XYZ file of C-alpha atoms in Angstrom:
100
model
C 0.000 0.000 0.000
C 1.568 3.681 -1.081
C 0.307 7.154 -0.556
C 1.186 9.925 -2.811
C 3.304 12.380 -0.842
C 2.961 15.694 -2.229
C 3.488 18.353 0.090
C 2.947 21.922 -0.472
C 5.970 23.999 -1.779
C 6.906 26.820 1.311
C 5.611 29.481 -1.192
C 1.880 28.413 -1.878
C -0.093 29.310 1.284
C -2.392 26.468 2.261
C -5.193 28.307 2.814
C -5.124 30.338 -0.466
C -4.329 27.064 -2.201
C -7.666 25.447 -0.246
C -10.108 28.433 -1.196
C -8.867 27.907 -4.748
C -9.880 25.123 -4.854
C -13.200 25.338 -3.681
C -13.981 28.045 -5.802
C -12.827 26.201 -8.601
C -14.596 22.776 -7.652
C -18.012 24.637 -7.140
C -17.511 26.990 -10.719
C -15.010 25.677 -13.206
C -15.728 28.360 -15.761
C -14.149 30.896 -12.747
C -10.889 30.080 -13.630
C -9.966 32.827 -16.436
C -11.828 35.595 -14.777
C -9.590 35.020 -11.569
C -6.366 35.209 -14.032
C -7.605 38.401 -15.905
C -8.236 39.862 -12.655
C -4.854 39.119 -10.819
C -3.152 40.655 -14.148
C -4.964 43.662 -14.205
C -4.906 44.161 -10.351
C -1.239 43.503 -10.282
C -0.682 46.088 -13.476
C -2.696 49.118 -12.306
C -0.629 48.497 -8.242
C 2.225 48.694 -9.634
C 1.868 51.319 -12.402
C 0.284 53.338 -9.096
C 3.290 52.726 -7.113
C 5.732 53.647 -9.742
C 4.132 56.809 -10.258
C 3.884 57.700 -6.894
C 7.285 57.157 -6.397
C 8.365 59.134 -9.240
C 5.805 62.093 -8.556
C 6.606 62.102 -5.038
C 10.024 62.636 -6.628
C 9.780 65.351 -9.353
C 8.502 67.482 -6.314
C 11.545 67.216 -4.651
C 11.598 64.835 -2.263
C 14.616 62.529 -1.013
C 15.532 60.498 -4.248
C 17.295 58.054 -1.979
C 14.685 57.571 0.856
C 11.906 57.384 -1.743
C 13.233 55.487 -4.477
C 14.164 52.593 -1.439
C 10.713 53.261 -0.687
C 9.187 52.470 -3.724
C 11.619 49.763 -4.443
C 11.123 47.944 -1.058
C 7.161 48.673 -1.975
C 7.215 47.122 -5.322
C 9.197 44.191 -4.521
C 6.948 43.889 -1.182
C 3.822 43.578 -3.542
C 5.408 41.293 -6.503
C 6.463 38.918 -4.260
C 2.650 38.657 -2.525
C 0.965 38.549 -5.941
C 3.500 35.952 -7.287
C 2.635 34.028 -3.677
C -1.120 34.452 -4.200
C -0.688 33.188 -8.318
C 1.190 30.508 -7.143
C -1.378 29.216 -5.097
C -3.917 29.603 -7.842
C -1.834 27.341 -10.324
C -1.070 25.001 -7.002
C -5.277 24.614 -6.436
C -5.583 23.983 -10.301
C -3.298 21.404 -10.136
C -4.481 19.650 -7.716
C -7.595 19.657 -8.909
C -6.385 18.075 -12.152
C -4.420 15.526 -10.619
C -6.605 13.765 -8.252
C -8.398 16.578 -6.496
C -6.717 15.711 -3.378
């Protein structure tokens, strides 16, 4: 007798993965809209951020304080949406192989 033993990478949270997935078991079809939406959430953040930044900026503030700022901001950000995607394509996969 063997069990598949699959665990979780460190970077998909297991609840995000887990809600996936019962969004996705109860509506299938949900699967694109949730994409299109984490691209254009993740492209209008950051394009807000970057302009900030520079605005903030062009009215003479620190260039070095808020240029770390924005930096530290922007990588803060990616690095949550690229968690939060990677839990989407984690529940999806799951789903596909076995539902688990």
């Amino acid at each position: 007798m063997s069990t598949r033993i699959d665990p979780r990478p460190w970077y998909c949270v297991g609840a995000a993965v887990d809600e996936y997935k019962t969004i996705l078991t109860a509506n299938p079809d949900r699967l694109p809209m949730l994409k299109t939406f984490k691209i254009l959430r993740a492209l209008l953040v950051n394009v807000g951020i970057l302009t900030f930044g520079a605005y903030a900026m062009y009215l003479g503030g620190e260039p070095t304080l808020i240029g770390l700022v924005t930096l530290l901001t922007f990588v803060g950000y990616n690095g949550l949406e690229a968690s939060d995607y990677a839990s989407l394509v984690r529940a999806v996969d799951e789903l596909r192989n076995g539902g688990d």
